[in-house]
Amino acid sequence: MAGGGGEAGACAVSPPPLQGLQLVQQGAEARLYRGQFLGRAAVVKLRFSKRYRHPALEERLSRRRTAQEARSLLRCRRAGISAPVVYFVDYVSNCIYLEDIVESTTVRDYITSVQQSGKDTSNLFLLAEKIGEVLARMHDEDLIHGDLTTSNMLLRPPVEELDLVLIDFGLSFISGLPEDKGVDLYVLEKAFLSTHPNTDTLFEALLKKYSATSKKSSLVIKKLDEVRLRGRKRSMVG
């Protein structure tokens, strides 16, 4: 979830009742707080209402997205994919209480720090392969993340062990269509290459591992190529 200032269309809300609550991130759809939940380090994702939406529609949309995010996280964990534990879901206030991955580092920050340090980058290729493997397993579960970026991936400490955690499933959905999986990869590719310039070979390693791991990769990669072509055509026209 991208940070930023409050949105004009958002309604004012009270923070959820969490001991030691602290606002850590503000996005277009939700606020993220950090604190304690039943004695455990937790983050709370609070979806807020939008004034421009009809209240009944807003309630249905928020509840549906909150439920889908919780289901997606549980689906990941059942498949052996590392994701935050869901502690509690409050459908009245549309809050999800999640495990706080303490002292974690975003993949974005890790890649940037390695590149800026001038040190050996071989570990980045191992990381790219790890991402490709995890995403292949996620897609084989017919789970589409919807907002894949290196900011929505964490590394547990110590980061050198490349213990990858997927987060922020607020736009996730279930689909077995190769098109949806191809678009998921395309979103990541655009974000990856724009955030981390000159990393084409890293992303190629990611896709190679994805193809080797996924049971359904051939059709997905074919769709990815089609989506890329459509994107280039739009760029030429626009």
mmCIF file of C-alpha atoms in Angstrom:
data_model
loop_
_atom_site.group_PDB
_atom_site.id
_atom_site.type_symbol
_atom_site.label_atom_id
_atom_site.label_comp_id
_atom_site.label_asym_id
_atom_site.label_seq_id
_atom_site.Cartn_x
_atom_site.Cartn_y
_atom_site.Cartn_z
ATOM 1 C CA MET A 1 0.000 0.000 0.000
ATOM 2 C CA ALA A 2 1.564 3.248 -1.129
ATOM 3 C CA GLY A 3 2.048 6.004 1.386
ATOM 4 C CA GLY A 4 0.814 9.553 0.985
ATOM 5 C CA GLY A 5 -1.450 12.232 2.336
ATOM 6 C CA GLY A 6 -5.150 11.918 3.106
ATOM 7 C CA GLU A 7 -7.574 11.787 0.220
ATOM 8 C CA ALA A 8 -10.250 14.418 -0.214
ATOM 9 C CA GLY A 9 -12.943 11.813 -0.723
ATOM 10 C CA ALA A 10 -12.162 9.915 2.449
ATOM 11 C CA CYS A 11 -14.404 10.173 5.467
ATOM 12 C CA ALA A 12 -12.898 10.949 8.866
ATOM 13 C CA VAL A 13 -12.611 7.838 11.004
ATOM 14 C CA SER A 14 -11.390 7.054 14.482
ATOM 15 C CA PRO A 15 -8.369 4.774 14.718
ATOM 16 C CA PRO A 16 -9.059 1.194 15.790
ATOM 17 C CA PRO A 17 -8.737 0.504 19.528
ATOM 18 C CA LEU A 18 -5.244 -0.971 19.588
ATOM 19 C CA GLN A 19 -2.839 -0.486 22.482
ATOM 20 C CA GLY A 20 0.098 1.734 21.554
ATOM 21 C CA LEU A 21 -1.493 2.484 18.203
ATOM 22 C CA GLN A 22 0.626 4.398 15.709
ATOM 23 C CA LEU A 23 -0.228 5.452 12.177
ATOM 24 C CA VAL A 24 2.554 4.213 9.890
ATOM 25 C CA GLN A 25 1.078 4.497 6.418
ATOM 26 C CA GLN A 26 -1.721 6.320 4.622
ATOM 27 C CA GLY A 27 -2.992 5.101 1.263
ATOM 28 C CA ALA A 28 -5.821 5.826 -1.131
ATOM 29 C CA GLU A 29 -7.999 3.029 0.267
ATOM 30 C CA ALA A 30 -6.761 2.344 3.786
ATOM 31 C CA ARG A 31 -4.659 3.395 6.745
ATOM 32 C CA LEU A 32 -2.060 1.142 8.322
ATOM 33 C CA TYR A 33 -1.415 1.206 12.067
ATOM 34 C CA ARG A 34 1.130 -0.593 14.215
ATOM 35 C CA GLY A 35 0.683 -1.678 17.825
ATOM 36 C CA GLN A 36 -0.203 -4.652 20.052
ATOM 37 C CA PHE A 37 -3.089 -7.093 19.686
ATOM 38 C CA LEU A 38 -3.593 -9.499 22.602
ATOM 39 C CA GLY A 39 0.059 -9.135 23.509
ATOM 40 C CA ARG A 40 1.354 -9.752 19.987
ATOM 41 C CA ALA A 41 3.028 -7.281 17.649
ATOM 42 C CA ALA A 42 0.430 -6.431 15.037
ATOM 43 C CA VAL A 43 -0.471 -4.149 12.188
ATOM 44 C CA VAL A 44 -4.041 -3.046 11.568
ATOM 45 C CA LYS A 45 -5.291 -2.245 8.098
ATOM 46 C CA LEU A 46 -8.328 0.021 8.270
ATOM 47 C CA ARG A 47 -10.340 0.664 5.126
ATOM 48 C CA PHE A 48 -12.079 4.016 5.221
ATOM 49 C CA SER A 49 -15.265 5.162 3.515
ATOM 50 C CA LYS A 50 -15.372 7.418 0.468
ATOM 51 C CA ARG A 51 -17.848 10.308 0.411
ATOM 52 C CA TYR A 52 -18.357 10.064 -3.340
ATOM 53 C CA ARG A 53 -19.790 6.535 -3.093
ATOM 54 C CA HIS A 54 -23.331 5.682 -2.083
ATOM 55 C CA PRO A 55 -23.175 4.485 1.556
ATOM 56 C CA ALA A 56 -24.804 1.112 0.814
ATOM 57 C CA LEU A 57 -22.455 0.476 -2.114
ATOM 58 C CA GLU A 58 -19.461 1.601 -0.088
ATOM 59 C CA GLU A 59 -20.366 -0.777 2.734
ATOM 60 C CA ARG A 60 -20.685 -3.740 0.352
ATOM 61 C CA LEU A 61 -17.430 -2.938 -1.467
ATOM 62 C CA SER A 62 -15.412 -2.432 1.710
ATOM 63 C CA ARG A 63 -16.741 -5.585 3.334
ATOM 64 C CA ARG A 64 -16.114 -7.622 0.172
ATOM 65 C CA ARG A 65 -12.543 -6.365 -0.193
ATOM 66 C CA THR A 66 -11.792 -6.883 3.483
ATOM 67 C CA ALA A 67 -13.096 -10.445 3.314
ATOM 68 C CA GLN A 68 -11.205 -11.181 0.099
ATOM 69 C CA GLU A 69 -7.939 -9.883 1.523
ATOM 70 C CA ALA A 70 -8.302 -12.084 4.603
ATOM 71 C CA ARG A 71 -9.183 -15.121 2.452
ATOM 72 C CA SER A 72 -6.200 -14.487 0.175
ATOM 73 C CA LEU A 73 -3.794 -14.352 3.104
ATOM 74 C CA LEU A 74 -5.214 -17.596 4.485
ATOM 75 C CA ARG A 75 -5.044 -19.205 1.039
ATOM 76 C CA CYS A 76 -1.352 -18.297 0.819
ATOM 77 C CA ARG A 77 -0.543 -19.760 4.193
ATOM 78 C CA ARG A 78 -2.436 -22.983 3.464
ATOM 79 C CA ALA A 79 -0.330 -23.333 0.308
ATOM 80 C CA GLY A 80 2.882 -22.879 2.288
ATOM 81 C CA ILE A 81 3.476 -19.349 0.985
ATOM 82 C CA SER A 82 4.728 -16.968 3.653
ATOM 83 C CA ALA A 83 2.231 -14.201 4.429
ATOM 84 C CA PRO A 84 1.201 -12.392 7.631
ATOM 85 C CA VAL A 85 -0.969 -14.335 10.074
ATOM 86 C CA VAL A 86 -4.539 -13.027 10.226
ATOM 87 C CA TYR A 87 -5.333 -12.445 13.905
ATOM 88 C CA PHE A 88 -8.806 -10.984 13.608
ATOM 89 C CA VAL A 89 -11.185 -9.484 11.032
ATOM 90 C CA ASP A 90 -13.668 -6.795 12.092
ATOM 91 C CA TYR A 91 -16.313 -6.530 9.371
ATOM 92 C CA VAL A 92 -18.116 -3.681 11.136
ATOM 93 C CA SER A 93 -15.175 -1.264 10.896
ATOM 94 C CA ASN A 94 -13.492 -3.126 8.000
ATOM 95 C CA CYS A 95 -10.271 -3.707 9.932
ATOM 96 C CA ILE A 96 -7.868 -6.598 9.528
ATOM 97 C CA TYR A 97 -5.537 -7.332 12.444
ATOM 98 C CA LEU A 98 -2.372 -8.936 11.090
ATOM 99 C CA GLU A 99 0.969 -10.250 12.245
ATOM 100 C CA ASP A 100 3.631 -7.540 12.250
ATOM 101 C CA ILE A 101 6.708 -8.852 10.435
ATOM 102 C CA VAL A 102 9.056 -7.271 12.958
ATOM 103 C CA GLU A 103 12.336 -5.767 11.721
ATOM 104 C CA SER A 104 11.579 -6.835 8.167
ATOM 105 C CA THR A 105 12.902 -5.047 5.088
ATOM 106 C CA THR A 106 11.003 -4.425 1.880
ATOM 107 C CA VAL A 107 12.452 -6.089 -1.185
ATOM 108 C CA ARG A 108 12.543 -2.612 -2.713
ATOM 109 C CA ASP A 109 14.843 -1.297 0.017
ATOM 110 C CA TYR A 110 16.994 -4.429 -0.032
ATOM 111 C CA ILE A 111 17.626 -4.291 -3.785
ATOM 112 C CA THR A 112 18.378 -0.570 -3.599
ATOM 113 C CA SER A 113 20.806 -0.995 -0.695
ATOM 114 C CA VAL A 114 22.726 -3.790 -2.437
ATOM 115 C CA GLN A 115 22.964 -1.795 -5.660
ATOM 116 C CA GLN A 116 24.147 1.337 -3.870
ATOM 117 C CA SER A 117 26.688 -0.538 -1.752
ATOM 118 C CA GLY A 118 28.639 -1.710 -4.788
ATOM 119 C CA LYS A 119 28.878 -5.174 -3.255
ATOM 120 C CA ASP A 120 28.438 -8.515 -4.995
ATOM 121 C CA THR A 121 24.946 -8.655 -6.509
ATOM 122 C CA SER A 122 24.778 -12.438 -6.906
ATOM 123 C CA ASN A 123 22.366 -12.609 -3.970
ATOM 124 C CA LEU A 124 19.941 -10.445 -5.952
ATOM 125 C CA PHE A 125 19.673 -13.166 -8.578
ATOM 126 C CA LEU A 126 18.890 -15.677 -5.840
ATOM 127 C CA LEU A 127 16.236 -13.257 -4.579
ATOM 128 C CA ALA A 128 14.770 -12.883 -8.079
ATOM 129 C CA GLU A 129 14.540 -16.666 -8.363
ATOM 130 C CA LYS A 130 12.893 -16.841 -4.945
ATOM 131 C CA ILE A 131 10.276 -14.287 -6.023
ATOM 132 C CA GLY A 132 9.633 -16.213 -9.237
ATOM 133 C CA GLU A 133 9.176 -19.458 -7.326
ATOM 134 C CA VAL A 134 6.786 -17.933 -4.770
ATOM 135 C CA LEU A 135 4.670 -16.205 -7.424
ATOM 136 C CA ALA A 136 4.467 -19.413 -9.442
ATOM 137 C CA ARG A 137 3.128 -21.260 -6.416
ATOM 138 C CA MET A 138 0.684 -18.434 -5.711
ATOM 139 C CA HIS A 139 -0.635 -18.460 -9.281
ATOM 140 C CA ASP A 140 -0.926 -22.247 -9.248
ATOM 141 C CA GLU A 141 -3.373 -21.672 -6.382
ATOM 142 C CA ASP A 142 -5.315 -19.386 -8.792
ATOM 143 C CA LEU A 143 -4.622 -16.419 -6.531
ATOM 144 C CA ILE A 144 -4.034 -13.077 -8.244
ATOM 145 C CA HIS A 145 -2.313 -10.477 -6.072
ATOM 146 C CA GLY A 146 -3.418 -7.442 -8.074
ATOM 147 C CA ASP A 147 -0.709 -5.043 -6.871
ATOM 148 C CA LEU A 148 2.650 -6.766 -7.168
ATOM 149 C CA THR A 149 5.549 -4.428 -6.428
ATOM 150 C CA THR A 150 8.821 -4.845 -4.548
ATOM 151 C CA SER A 151 7.280 -2.681 -1.799
ATOM 152 C CA ASN A 152 4.647 -5.376 -1.227
ATOM 153 C CA MET A 153 7.249 -8.035 -0.526
ATOM 154 C CA LEU A 154 9.159 -8.270 2.747
ATOM 155 C CA LEU A 155 12.287 -10.098 3.858
ATOM 156 C CA ARG A 156 12.372 -11.410 7.404
ATOM 157 C CA PRO A 157 15.647 -10.905 9.282
ATOM 158 C CA PRO A 158 18.327 -11.857 8.585
ATOM 159 C CA VAL A 159 17.689 -10.643 5.045
ATOM 160 C CA GLU A 160 20.492 -12.794 3.637
ATOM 161 C CA GLU A 161 18.311 -15.872 4.160
ATOM 162 C CA LEU A 162 15.796 -14.483 1.634
ATOM 163 C CA ASP A 163 12.740 -15.472 3.696
ATOM 164 C CA LEU A 164 10.168 -13.779 1.455
ATOM 165 C CA VAL A 165 6.780 -12.604 2.754
ATOM 166 C CA LEU A 166 3.983 -11.367 0.478
ATOM 167 C CA ILE A 167 1.810 -8.549 1.840
ATOM 168 C CA ASP A 168 -1.016 -6.166 0.875
ATOM 169 C CA PHE A 169 -3.620 -8.347 -0.827
ATOM 170 C CA GLY A 170 -6.198 -5.546 -0.891
ATOM 171 C CA LEU A 171 -6.724 -5.883 -4.661
ATOM 172 C CA SER A 172 -6.438 -9.667 -4.801
ATOM 173 C CA PHE A 173 -8.943 -12.045 -6.371
ATOM 174 C CA ILE A 174 -9.306 -15.658 -7.425
ATOM 175 C CA SER A 175 -8.909 -16.549 -11.097
ATOM 176 C CA GLY A 176 -7.595 -19.476 -13.102
ATOM 177 C CA LEU A 177 -7.312 -17.413 -16.290
ATOM 178 C CA PRO A 178 -3.798 -17.172 -17.785
ATOM 179 C CA GLU A 179 -4.684 -13.602 -18.830
ATOM 180 C CA ASP A 180 -5.131 -12.495 -15.208
ATOM 181 C CA LYS A 181 -1.886 -14.151 -14.164
ATOM 182 C CA GLY A 182 -0.068 -12.597 -17.111
ATOM 183 C CA VAL A 183 -1.362 -9.154 -16.145
ATOM 184 C CA ASP A 184 -0.236 -9.783 -12.547
ATOM 185 C CA LEU A 185 3.303 -10.440 -13.809
ATOM 186 C CA TYR A 186 3.147 -7.445 -16.150
ATOM 187 C CA VAL A 187 2.220 -5.136 -13.269
ATOM 188 C CA LEU A 188 5.241 -6.442 -11.366
ATOM 189 C CA GLU A 189 7.526 -6.098 -14.388
ATOM 190 C CA LYS A 190 6.566 -2.452 -14.920
ATOM 191 C CA ALA A 191 6.980 -1.656 -11.219
ATOM 192 C CA PHE A 192 10.213 -3.649 -10.936
ATOM 193 C CA LEU A 193 11.998 -2.087 -13.901
ATOM 194 C CA SER A 194 10.854 1.462 -13.117
ATOM 195 C CA THR A 195 11.807 1.226 -9.440
ATOM 196 C CA HIS A 196 15.082 -0.610 -10.069
ATOM 197 C CA PRO A 197 16.677 0.600 -13.332
ATOM 198 C CA ASN A 198 19.081 -1.680 -15.217
ATOM 199 C CA THR A 199 17.677 -4.847 -13.656
ATOM 200 C CA ASP A 200 16.370 -6.507 -16.823
ATOM 201 C CA THR A 201 18.540 -9.575 -16.214
ATOM 202 C CA LEU A 202 17.158 -9.865 -12.684
ATOM 203 C CA PHE A 203 13.596 -9.905 -13.945
ATOM 204 C CA GLU A 204 14.535 -12.426 -16.635
ATOM 205 C CA ALA A 205 15.865 -14.690 -13.863
ATOM 206 C CA LEU A 206 12.586 -14.215 -11.995
ATOM 207 C CA LEU A 207 10.515 -15.251 -15.016
ATOM 208 C CA LYS A 208 12.790 -18.197 -15.773
ATOM 209 C CA LYS A 209 12.276 -19.556 -12.259
ATOM 210 C CA TYR A 210 8.537 -18.855 -12.498
ATOM 211 C CA SER A 211 8.359 -20.873 -15.718
ATOM 212 C CA ALA A 212 10.317 -23.751 -14.213
ATOM 213 C CA THR A 213 8.156 -23.850 -11.068
ATOM 214 C CA SER A 214 4.593 -23.260 -12.262
ATOM 215 C CA LYS A 215 2.614 -26.154 -13.696
ATOM 216 C CA LYS A 216 0.710 -23.705 -15.901
ATOM 217 C CA SER A 217 3.469 -21.303 -16.900
ATOM 218 C CA SER A 218 3.462 -21.730 -20.693
ATOM 219 C CA LEU A 219 0.035 -20.145 -21.176
ATOM 220 C CA VAL A 220 0.747 -17.471 -18.568
ATOM 221 C CA ILE A 221 4.018 -16.390 -20.202
ATOM 222 C CA LYS A 222 2.277 -16.352 -23.578
ATOM 223 C CA LYS A 223 -0.356 -14.012 -22.142
ATOM 224 C CA LEU A 224 2.361 -11.891 -20.549
ATOM 225 C CA ASP A 225 3.925 -11.406 -23.990
ATOM 226 C CA GLU A 226 0.528 -10.399 -25.392
ATOM 227 C CA VAL A 227 -0.023 -7.902 -22.572
ATOM 228 C CA ARG A 228 3.436 -6.431 -23.183
ATOM 229 C CA LEU A 229 2.606 -5.981 -26.865
ATOM 230 C CA ARG A 230 -0.664 -4.234 -26.013
ATOM 231 C CA GLY A 231 1.210 -1.970 -23.610
ATOM 232 C CA ARG A 232 3.758 -1.003 -26.268
ATOM 233 C CA LYS A 233 1.001 -0.241 -28.764
ATOM 234 C CA ARG A 234 -0.768 1.996 -26.255
ATOM 235 C CA SER A 235 2.511 3.818 -25.576
ATOM 236 C CA MET A 236 3.028 4.434 -29.291
ATOM 237 C CA VAL A 237 -0.536 5.714 -29.751
ATOM 238 C CA GLY A 238 -0.511 7.789 -26.567
#
